[in-house]
């Protein structure tokens, strides 16, 4: 039977219908063994406990709704019929959760039980009085309002949706679009977590292959520091959609093949072309869908990954120029390692080696978060973490994209401090290829002040909650961020840039990711013939009173990065008036970033920074949306892997990803992203015949 008779998944024809070879099946077995040995599967006992906790939570929610029904004066029959149902979403619903993972849940209740008072107050009080409930944290002002807590040790994120019916049936079909009638936007977002998860599983050719591939790539993303939607990287939904699209493009591939193809496709994807699993659906309900043609804000999205359930949204709107750059570096790294695995030159462990973040930059921003106690810190930290992405965007904006940030999505704690403490870090570098002008300076003190002001608007602020932003250099990174409390010595600063064999030593300030990985392996792992050098550093310990006095808002100095050739590398410290302890992590220093990658202090002279409130950060993406199409075919990609390989795939992607869409049944116009970054309307310009020869080759391959 020819491939034309096979079911097509997705909005375009597949790249290849080829199935796995014997070698592919062997690599898949090795991959599955690696995932098991890495502890990515929960035990039967934990799985049974999750089911039990879900059942107990469901009973609590039903009792809560019945209590409210009685309290609001409804009839006895209404009280008897009153009901709430609980759904799961996220990794648990997709079947890729691991030990200790959060359990994402949604409670659906009747129209007369609201979120503001009944959920965040009445239910909160019930949960607060239960012995099984700990670490209860309501977040009503989140983009998707949520209540976080632990139920008998199981971490739960609970959402609430009130639908327009008086009685909620146990057999409620959440995929039915009529469930969205007469509800508000936050409720739509709450419902869509479950609806999107169900659609993903329906739109992939093989659910088990999808799960194995996604489990591997989640592990990779966490180890490489690019798994955090709130920070601007990939969250669980984003990654699931990217993996699902690769499954559609290679419908008969085994998991080992899909992991490799994931990196092969996305290293060559021409962002901001969107990733879509199905046509974008319009509906008479009138909710806004992702449409750069109609919504100017959608045109600024750097990495559109569109959800498949109505109303279709961009799940990766948090991605910035800087975080996209970091992810593209990691895609390149993954592509390189997978190529070596296919040649039997590397093992799956190499793909998921931890990223050497604190060895990758010479300059960092350290964000210290403190509170009076652990409970206050949990709430305060959650708020600050949700705003860190804004600091990245502000720095990009105020430096016209010339000072690049790499936010690291993991927190660190200094247990030697008397106060409850948490710290986050951002790597800093000037944009590769920027011409360095004598005396050029990036003063970000105003940027940091603006960020702190926005963070301090927290409506649940309590005394003791504070935040400190400071510049530290690599050698001054506090030792508590390293395993076992020690730091490794380091010679040169690696980060991303194109390989150039003719580079001078001075230009080699910004070296490749590959060099970073080699340095990381030398220092973090015992390798034959390589001696691991460990330098034990004194741990920073900052007293609480000193910390309180070093607030950035009260400091006369600031953060400034100067790009001229510097002399000596000197560090000015702010000391506590009552202690000789140096408070570098919490001091505000004026620092210059020199042309050779070093830095020096240049005093407290401040340069004015021009800020355009509505300026869109310009980065590595050339094209922007002036027009697009909804409910239509997306990017067409084709490849005959056996005959042409990676080089041909690159050429075909370059040509065919310029075509975003074809004519849709509702004849909405499409667009073409030209190689120069301009945008042309293509309502009826593109013909399937342009891609047909490549599809014919695929049919010959599958036959």
XYZ file of C-alpha atoms in Angstrom:
703
model
C 0.000 0.000 0.000
C 1.384 3.389 -0.922
C 2.039 6.135 1.579
C -0.730 8.234 0.032
C -3.245 5.834 1.629
C -1.783 6.255 5.112
C -3.313 8.652 7.597
C -1.664 12.059 7.696
C -0.969 13.610 11.082
C -0.486 17.350 11.294
C -0.867 20.208 8.869
C 1.718 19.008 6.331
C 2.865 15.732 4.853
C 5.526 13.892 6.872
C 9.211 14.306 6.189
C 9.736 10.544 6.157
C 7.585 7.478 6.739
C 10.615 5.222 7.156
C 10.487 2.807 10.058
C 13.348 1.868 12.399
C 16.314 -0.246 11.362
C 17.812 -2.949 13.572
C 20.346 -0.404 14.801
C 17.550 2.085 15.616
C 15.722 -0.544 17.675
C 18.909 -1.347 19.566
C 19.504 2.336 20.313
C 15.895 2.611 21.507
C 16.481 -0.234 23.977
C 19.593 1.536 25.228
C 17.625 4.782 25.529
C 14.861 3.133 27.550
C 17.448 1.501 29.815
C 19.121 4.877 30.328
C 15.805 6.492 31.294
C 15.079 3.757 33.834
C 18.568 3.941 35.341
C 18.216 7.730 35.590
C 15.224 7.262 37.901
C 12.638 8.868 35.626
C 9.846 6.394 36.382
C 7.926 6.405 39.630
C 7.477 3.255 41.692
C 4.224 1.304 41.843
C 3.798 2.453 45.449
C 4.034 6.132 44.516
C 1.688 5.635 41.574
C -0.886 4.009 43.862
C -0.498 6.839 46.376
C -1.198 9.439 43.681
C -4.421 7.667 42.761
C -5.422 7.557 46.428
C -4.641 11.252 46.957
C -6.642 12.187 43.851
C -9.627 10.261 45.157
C -9.409 11.880 48.602
C -9.037 15.344 47.095
C -12.069 14.683 44.901
C -14.139 13.868 47.975
C -13.001 17.079 49.685
C -14.044 19.119 46.641
C -17.473 17.465 46.408
C -18.115 18.171 50.100
C -16.990 21.776 49.634
C -19.469 22.364 46.775
C -22.332 20.754 48.722
C -21.540 22.950 51.723
C -21.595 26.092 49.565
C -24.826 25.005 47.852
C -26.507 24.682 51.242
C -24.987 27.948 52.479
C -26.236 29.867 49.412
C -29.846 28.782 50.137
C -30.478 26.242 47.383
C -33.044 23.455 47.818
C -32.263 20.136 49.489
C -32.455 18.443 46.083
C -29.895 20.867 44.704
C -27.632 20.177 47.667
C -27.933 16.447 47.029
C -27.171 16.866 43.313
C -24.353 19.391 43.858
C -21.102 18.096 42.472
C -17.533 18.937 41.477
C -15.307 16.855 39.232
C -11.545 16.738 39.177
C -9.374 16.351 36.070
C -5.622 16.029 35.673
C -3.423 17.662 33.065
C 0.258 18.266 32.421
C 2.831 15.482 32.696
C 0.518 13.221 34.707
C -2.243 13.277 32.086
C 0.309 12.817 29.285
C 1.845 9.865 31.134
C 5.386 11.246 31.424
C 5.562 12.249 35.097
C 8.403 11.073 37.281
C 9.035 10.521 40.996
C 8.080 13.532 43.097
C 6.528 15.417 40.176
C 3.756 17.933 40.801
C 0.233 16.698 40.199
C -1.563 19.235 37.999
C -5.289 19.148 38.740
C -8.395 21.053 37.695
C -11.613 21.247 39.692
C -14.750 22.028 37.680
C -17.685 23.332 39.658
C -21.161 24.802 39.023
C -21.845 28.358 37.949
C -22.762 29.630 41.409
C -19.421 28.607 42.980
C -16.899 31.294 42.066
C -13.124 31.462 42.097
C -12.532 34.711 43.966
C -14.381 34.041 47.228
C -15.468 30.406 47.241
C -12.246 28.840 45.921
C -9.535 31.122 47.292
C -11.204 31.713 50.658
C -13.768 29.051 51.578
C -11.838 26.108 50.114
C -8.553 27.578 51.302
C -9.846 27.614 54.883
C -10.971 23.990 54.591
C -7.584 22.874 53.282
C -5.698 24.950 55.873
C -7.444 23.005 58.665
C -6.596 19.571 57.269
C -3.611 17.796 58.810
C -2.722 16.168 55.478
C -2.304 19.575 53.813
C 1.036 21.390 54.090
C 2.754 24.290 52.305
C -0.583 25.796 51.243
C 0.006 28.734 48.888
C -2.821 30.513 47.027
C -1.788 32.517 43.925
C -4.988 34.267 42.799
C -3.267 36.878 40.615
C -1.339 34.416 38.445
C -1.983 34.271 34.683
C -3.728 30.993 35.496
C -4.943 31.342 39.120
C -3.742 28.377 41.171
C -3.621 26.975 44.685
C -0.428 25.065 45.505
C -0.071 22.623 48.391
C 1.082 19.182 49.421
C -1.519 16.530 50.157
C 0.018 13.750 52.240
C 3.404 14.593 50.721
C 2.206 14.765 47.100
C 2.724 18.219 45.515
C -0.478 19.479 43.909
C -1.293 22.482 41.731
C -5.063 22.963 41.849
C -6.960 25.164 39.375
C -10.648 25.976 39.438
C -13.165 26.515 36.619
C -16.796 27.478 37.115
C -18.843 26.480 34.067
C -22.278 27.708 33.061
C -24.424 24.907 34.458
C -26.078 24.309 37.830
C -25.109 20.648 38.135
C -21.751 19.258 36.974
C -22.048 15.670 35.774
C -19.385 13.072 36.548
C -19.184 12.140 32.852
C -18.518 15.738 31.741
C -16.819 15.858 28.321
C -14.184 18.524 28.714
C -13.213 18.363 25.035
C -16.647 19.656 23.986
C -16.213 23.283 22.923
C -19.613 24.220 24.371
C -18.038 23.969 27.825
C -16.463 27.360 27.048
C -19.779 29.179 26.763
C -20.353 32.157 29.090
C -17.041 31.951 30.947
C -14.174 34.425 31.384
C -10.612 34.290 30.038
C -8.942 32.938 33.233
C -11.471 30.082 33.248
C -10.710 29.336 29.595
C -6.998 29.158 30.423
C -7.724 26.884 33.365
C -9.793 24.510 31.216
C -7.350 24.468 28.334
C -4.639 22.592 30.221
C -6.759 19.437 30.140
C -8.142 20.108 26.672
C -4.650 20.591 25.189
C -3.278 17.416 26.795
C -6.154 15.360 25.357
C -5.656 16.862 21.889
C -1.925 16.157 21.896
C -2.498 12.465 22.574
C -5.065 12.344 19.766
C -2.758 14.045 17.261
C 0.347 11.841 17.577
C 0.725 8.630 15.525
C 2.023 6.495 18.406
C 1.357 7.587 21.989
C 3.951 5.290 23.583
C 6.746 6.442 21.276
C 5.685 10.014 21.992
C 5.859 9.415 25.759
C 9.310 7.821 25.677
C 10.676 10.616 23.481
C 9.129 13.349 25.626
C 10.404 11.773 28.847
C 13.941 11.781 27.436
C 13.759 15.354 26.177
C 12.306 16.659 29.450
C 15.287 15.125 31.226
C 17.624 16.691 28.663
C 16.005 20.127 29.043
C 16.263 20.036 32.830
C 19.903 18.965 32.784
C 20.807 21.567 30.192
C 19.030 24.399 32.055
C 16.326 25.148 29.473
C 13.265 23.755 31.262
C 11.268 26.603 32.779
C 8.327 28.308 31.128
C 8.201 31.061 33.743
C 11.842 32.008 33.030
C 11.312 32.072 29.266
C 12.488 28.599 28.319
C 10.528 25.436 27.523
C 7.812 24.299 29.897
C 6.132 20.913 29.870
C 3.423 21.931 27.390
C 5.881 23.675 25.038
C 8.157 20.656 24.930
C 5.246 18.244 24.487
C 4.015 20.222 21.467
C 7.483 20.325 19.892
C 7.906 16.572 20.376
C 4.407 15.874 19.058
C 5.180 17.803 15.869
C 8.317 15.712 15.289
C 6.224 12.570 15.827
C 3.884 13.809 13.087
C 6.780 14.477 10.724
C 8.254 10.981 11.330
C 5.133 8.876 12.058
C 6.851 5.460 11.960
C 10.074 6.378 13.774
C 11.214 4.722 17.004
C 11.992 6.884 20.089
C 15.751 6.926 19.477
C 15.081 8.235 15.962
C 12.581 10.808 17.235
C 15.053 12.226 19.773
C 17.644 12.657 17.036
C 15.114 14.156 14.589
C 13.917 16.552 17.267
C 17.290 18.259 17.320
C 17.769 17.953 13.569
C 14.484 19.747 12.850
C 14.654 22.483 15.494
C 18.267 23.455 14.878
C 17.102 24.376 11.375
C 13.622 25.709 12.131
C 13.210 29.275 10.967
C 11.667 31.001 13.957
C 9.314 32.836 14.262
C 7.493 30.432 11.937
C 4.971 28.740 14.251
C 4.874 25.094 15.271
C 1.279 23.815 14.941
C -0.176 20.319 15.322
C -3.446 21.145 13.550
C -5.153 24.054 11.780
C -6.032 26.982 14.007
C -9.763 26.869 14.661
C -12.083 29.841 14.602
C -15.328 29.675 16.561
C -18.419 31.765 17.057
C -17.695 31.933 20.794
C -15.418 34.834 19.942
C -12.352 34.114 22.078
C -9.110 35.572 20.802
C -6.856 33.082 19.014
C -3.209 33.443 18.018
C -3.271 35.598 14.895
C -0.408 38.035 14.179
C -2.491 39.449 11.316
C -5.072 40.775 13.759
C -3.163 40.997 17.050
C -0.077 43.243 16.958
C 1.265 41.692 20.166
C 1.416 38.277 18.493
C 3.858 39.717 15.953
C 6.477 40.164 18.673
C 6.512 36.479 19.653
C 9.916 34.930 19.055
C 9.124 31.213 19.220
C 5.419 30.546 18.556
C 4.333 27.062 19.675
C 0.580 26.944 19.176
C -1.783 24.897 21.349
C -4.152 22.588 19.420
C -7.361 23.176 21.414
C -9.689 26.128 20.849
C -8.934 28.918 21.532
C -5.472 28.256 20.053
C -2.785 30.242 21.881
C 0.965 30.653 21.786
C 2.168 28.535 24.706
C 5.669 30.058 24.547
C 4.917 33.771 24.715
C 7.456 34.060 27.562
C 10.387 33.348 25.245
C 12.705 36.332 24.742
C 15.552 37.029 22.354
C 18.054 35.918 24.984
C 16.319 32.697 25.993
C 15.738 31.738 22.353
C 19.452 32.197 21.734
C 20.286 29.900 24.649
C 17.803 27.255 23.480
C 19.200 27.316 19.958
C 22.671 26.710 21.397
C 21.351 23.716 23.292
C 19.545 22.381 20.215
C 22.882 22.523 18.404
C 24.557 20.689 21.275
C 21.872 17.990 21.262
C 22.117 17.616 17.487
C 25.878 17.130 17.709
C 25.645 14.494 20.464
C 22.843 12.589 18.707
C 24.988 12.462 15.575
C 27.757 10.914 17.628
C 25.326 8.433 19.199
C 24.188 7.301 15.743
C 27.854 6.718 14.838
C 28.390 4.767 18.089
C 30.827 7.439 19.280
C 28.782 8.480 22.313
C 26.194 7.151 24.759
C 22.856 8.602 25.830
C 24.448 9.827 29.064
C 26.407 12.380 27.014
C 23.183 14.005 25.800
C 22.046 14.768 29.337
C 25.296 15.923 30.923
C 24.630 18.919 33.220
C 25.249 22.310 31.666
C 28.248 24.128 33.168
C 26.432 27.425 33.673
C 28.850 28.843 36.233
C 31.772 28.122 33.922
C 30.178 29.662 30.844
C 30.315 33.406 31.587
C 32.661 35.881 33.194
C 29.904 38.161 34.488
C 26.683 37.354 36.315
C 23.771 39.069 37.959
C 22.917 37.597 41.333
C 19.366 38.062 42.603
C 19.071 37.392 46.341
C 15.597 36.914 47.791
C 15.117 37.025 51.553
C 12.193 36.777 53.953
C 11.597 36.491 57.672
C 10.716 32.783 57.563
C 10.408 29.824 55.228
C 6.669 30.251 54.620
C 7.063 33.918 53.688
C 10.007 33.061 51.446
C 7.978 30.451 49.561
C 5.341 33.011 48.596
C 7.797 35.859 48.003
C 10.157 33.712 45.942
C 7.322 32.497 43.734
C 6.365 36.080 42.958
C 9.928 37.240 42.282
C 10.675 34.209 40.099
C 7.616 34.971 38.003
C 9.005 38.487 37.415
C 12.618 37.555 36.588
C 11.716 37.279 32.922
C 10.854 40.981 33.030
C 14.376 41.800 34.199
C 15.777 39.985 31.161
C 13.428 41.901 28.844
C 14.243 45.222 30.512
C 17.988 44.709 30.090
C 17.492 43.759 26.446
C 15.325 46.843 25.952
C 17.592 49.339 27.691
C 20.768 48.113 25.966
C 19.158 47.671 22.529
C 19.897 43.958 22.722
C 23.659 44.521 22.966
C 23.929 43.136 26.504
C 22.648 39.565 26.445
C 21.243 37.752 29.468
C 21.109 34.054 30.215
C 18.718 33.510 33.145
C 19.389 30.217 34.902
C 16.104 28.647 36.047
C 17.383 27.008 39.231
C 17.495 28.447 42.712
C 20.248 28.191 45.304
C 20.194 28.639 49.066
C 22.853 29.819 51.487
C 22.038 27.837 54.626
C 24.628 29.791 56.620
C 22.415 32.866 56.593
C 20.197 33.631 59.524
C 17.284 34.632 57.318
C 15.319 32.507 54.845
C 17.207 32.927 51.585
C 17.109 31.980 47.925
C 19.231 33.146 44.996
C 18.945 33.130 41.212
C 21.665 33.939 38.681
C 21.881 35.373 35.170
C 24.885 35.095 32.870
C 25.840 38.324 31.091
C 27.734 38.898 27.860
C 27.833 41.507 25.164
C 26.260 40.450 21.898
C 28.774 38.543 19.756
C 29.926 40.544 16.766
C 29.153 43.921 18.347
C 31.697 46.591 17.476
C 33.303 47.789 20.703
C 33.576 51.551 20.892
C 35.935 53.346 23.230
C 34.063 54.319 26.376
C 30.835 52.564 25.414
C 28.947 51.834 28.597
C 25.767 50.001 29.509
C 24.363 51.436 32.687
C 21.605 49.187 34.011
C 21.106 50.788 37.410
C 17.886 52.405 36.258
C 16.799 49.095 34.774
C 17.369 47.297 38.063
C 15.595 50.020 40.015
C 12.599 49.720 37.691
C 12.590 45.951 38.182
C 12.766 46.209 41.966
C 9.941 48.733 41.971
C 7.714 46.375 39.967
C 8.560 43.444 42.238
C 7.808 45.452 45.371
C 4.228 45.946 44.163
C 3.502 42.451 45.541
C 0.088 42.686 47.197
C 0.942 40.126 49.895
C 4.201 41.786 50.947
C 5.255 41.297 54.567
C 8.062 42.821 56.646
C 11.321 41.012 55.996
C 10.621 40.368 52.319
C 13.343 41.980 50.238
C 15.351 41.538 47.057
C 18.961 42.434 46.213
C 20.446 42.538 42.722
C 24.219 42.629 42.325
C 26.950 42.004 39.793
C 29.437 39.213 40.514
C 32.256 37.833 38.437
C 32.881 34.170 37.867
C 35.602 33.915 40.473
C 33.269 35.525 43.022
C 30.376 33.098 42.549
C 29.438 31.990 46.096
C 30.537 28.468 46.903
C 27.084 27.328 48.008
C 25.998 27.038 44.371
C 28.502 24.244 43.744
C 28.188 20.595 44.808
C 29.863 19.916 48.143
C 30.599 23.616 48.543
C 33.656 23.956 46.306
C 34.376 25.800 43.085
C 36.458 24.827 40.087
C 39.173 26.992 38.639
C 38.758 28.195 35.107
C 40.871 29.872 32.426
C 38.762 31.061 29.522
C 35.214 32.151 28.903
C 33.179 29.970 26.528
C 29.853 30.797 24.973
C 28.255 30.689 21.570
C 29.582 31.971 18.275
C 30.337 30.706 14.823
C 33.543 28.704 14.448
C 36.268 30.787 12.801
C 39.735 29.267 12.437
C 41.231 32.703 11.699
C 40.113 34.361 14.918
C 42.699 36.213 16.925
C 43.216 35.439 20.591
C 41.590 38.720 21.547
C 38.525 37.950 19.457
C 38.259 34.564 21.145
C 36.514 36.205 24.092
C 33.374 34.386 23.019
C 34.165 30.821 22.120
C 31.855 28.021 21.077
C 29.458 25.922 23.088
C 31.499 22.885 22.105
C 34.514 24.286 23.942
C 32.310 24.919 26.966
C 31.272 21.299 27.004
C 34.872 20.106 26.725
C 35.882 22.303 29.635
C 32.872 21.130 31.613
C 33.759 17.482 31.087
C 37.350 18.070 32.126
C 36.289 19.688 35.343
C 33.149 17.797 36.320
C 33.930 14.249 35.340
C 36.852 11.872 35.726
C 38.140 11.351 32.218
C 41.143 9.247 31.126
C 44.322 11.294 31.003
C 42.695 14.387 32.428
C 43.433 15.656 35.888
C 40.549 17.304 37.682
C 41.558 20.475 39.465
C 39.460 21.567 42.387
C 40.038 24.829 44.181
C 38.296 25.166 47.512
C 36.942 28.640 47.971
C 35.833 30.413 51.101
C 32.039 30.502 51.320
C 30.301 33.872 51.283
C 28.361 34.417 54.454
C 26.405 37.639 54.802
C 24.816 38.543 58.151
C 21.169 39.571 58.049
C 21.839 43.050 59.395
C 24.538 43.590 56.793
C 22.229 42.296 54.110
C 19.483 44.698 55.111
C 21.850 47.650 54.918
C 23.100 46.802 51.458
C 19.772 47.241 49.698
C 20.238 48.318 46.125
C 17.581 50.972 46.445
C 19.612 52.705 49.189
C 22.966 52.389 47.468
C 24.457 55.317 45.645
C 26.391 53.088 43.278
C 24.876 50.921 40.575
C 25.421 48.374 37.848
C 27.147 49.561 34.730
C 28.946 47.689 31.984
C 31.673 49.530 30.100
C 33.038 48.192 26.805
C 36.442 49.834 26.445
C 39.854 48.314 26.981
C 40.550 48.247 30.664
C 43.578 48.149 32.861
C 43.629 46.299 36.137
C 40.752 44.123 37.271
C 39.691 45.575 40.596
C 36.656 44.764 42.728
C 35.124 47.353 44.987
C 33.200 45.829 47.881
C 30.478 47.232 50.091
C 31.067 46.377 53.728
C 28.658 46.233 56.603
C 29.104 49.139 58.979
C 29.096 46.684 61.867
C 31.094 43.890 60.318
C 34.147 43.306 58.185
C 32.316 40.648 56.233
C 32.423 41.501 52.563
C 29.000 41.560 50.977
C 29.848 41.222 47.322
C 26.779 39.193 46.435
C 24.571 41.945 47.837
C 26.528 45.020 46.932
C 25.737 47.294 44.054
C 28.912 47.958 42.105
C 29.688 49.803 38.915
C 31.451 47.276 36.763
C 32.858 47.500 33.271
C 32.747 44.670 30.778
C 35.904 45.004 28.705
C 36.605 44.050 25.130
C 38.674 41.055 26.179
C 35.849 39.644 28.280
C 37.247 40.908 31.576
C 35.757 43.552 33.813
C 36.807 46.403 36.022
C 35.210 48.837 38.425
C 34.935 52.359 37.114
C 33.336 54.220 39.988
C 29.806 55.441 40.330
C 29.548 57.750 37.338
C 26.192 57.096 35.729
C 25.346 57.408 32.065
C 21.848 58.228 30.934
C 19.966 55.349 29.336
C 17.398 56.038 26.666
C 14.293 53.901 27.178
C 11.466 53.440 24.685
C 8.517 52.000 26.521
C 7.100 50.212 23.498
C 10.368 49.208 21.880
C 10.460 45.629 20.655
C 13.751 43.925 21.442
C 15.583 43.179 18.217
C 17.592 39.968 18.229
C 18.576 36.998 16.197
C 15.275 36.715 14.329
C 15.089 38.652 11.105
C 11.456 38.228 10.119
C 8.366 39.614 11.842
C 4.700 39.065 11.171
C 2.766 41.628 9.177
C 0.287 39.026 8.022
C -0.466 35.422 8.784
C -3.131 32.784 8.456
C -5.284 30.941 10.924
C -6.833 27.540 10.306
C -4.370 26.731 7.535
C -1.368 24.593 6.745
C 1.902 25.444 8.450
C 5.490 25.045 7.386
C 6.118 22.365 4.766
C 9.264 20.293 5.232
C 10.462 17.367 3.182
C 13.470 15.098 3.283
C 14.764 11.878 1.785
C 17.101 11.008 4.649
C 18.839 7.987 3.197
C 19.668 9.631 -0.121
C 20.548 13.154 0.928
C 21.086 13.430 4.679
C 21.490 16.518 6.814
C 22.895 18.839 4.147
C 19.867 18.341 1.924
C 17.519 18.761 4.875
C 19.146 22.101 5.606
C 18.667 23.254 2.015
C 15.049 22.111 1.863
C 14.162 23.708 5.183
C 15.760 26.946 4.059
C 13.577 27.015 0.957
C 10.316 25.533 2.166
C 10.055 27.156 5.581
C 9.728 30.466 3.780
C 6.234 29.275 2.960
C 4.181 29.460 6.136
C 0.860 28.456 4.688
C -1.255 27.416 1.749
C -4.819 28.312 0.899
C -7.222 27.273 3.617
C -10.856 26.241 3.153
C -11.956 29.590 4.525
C -9.542 31.351 2.122
C -7.738 33.328 4.801
C -4.501 34.882 3.493
C -1.137 33.397 4.327
C 2.318 34.854 4.425
C 5.846 34.290 3.253
C 8.870 35.015 5.399
C 11.535 36.067 2.926
C 15.205 35.362 3.484
C 15.838 39.049 4.101
C 13.281 39.143 6.872
C 10.593 40.949 4.893
C 7.013 39.731 4.748
C 4.919 39.141 1.643
C 1.237 38.265 1.489
C 0.585 34.983 -0.301
C -3.157 34.527 -0.411
C -3.056 32.237 -3.429
C 0.580 32.486 -4.408
C 1.902 29.143 -3.215
C 1.032 25.882 -4.898
C 1.361 22.362 -3.533
C 3.244 21.490 -6.719
C 6.332 23.199 -5.314
C 6.637 20.493 -2.688
C 5.108 17.587 -4.595
C 8.409 16.252 -6.063
C 9.843 15.834 -2.583
C 6.687 14.099 -1.405
C 6.967 11.759 -4.387
C 10.451 10.814 -3.259
C 9.110 10.059 0.208
C 6.448 7.823 -1.286
C 9.131 5.949 -3.178
C 11.109 5.559 0.031
C 8.183 4.178 2.017
C 7.169 1.851 -0.771
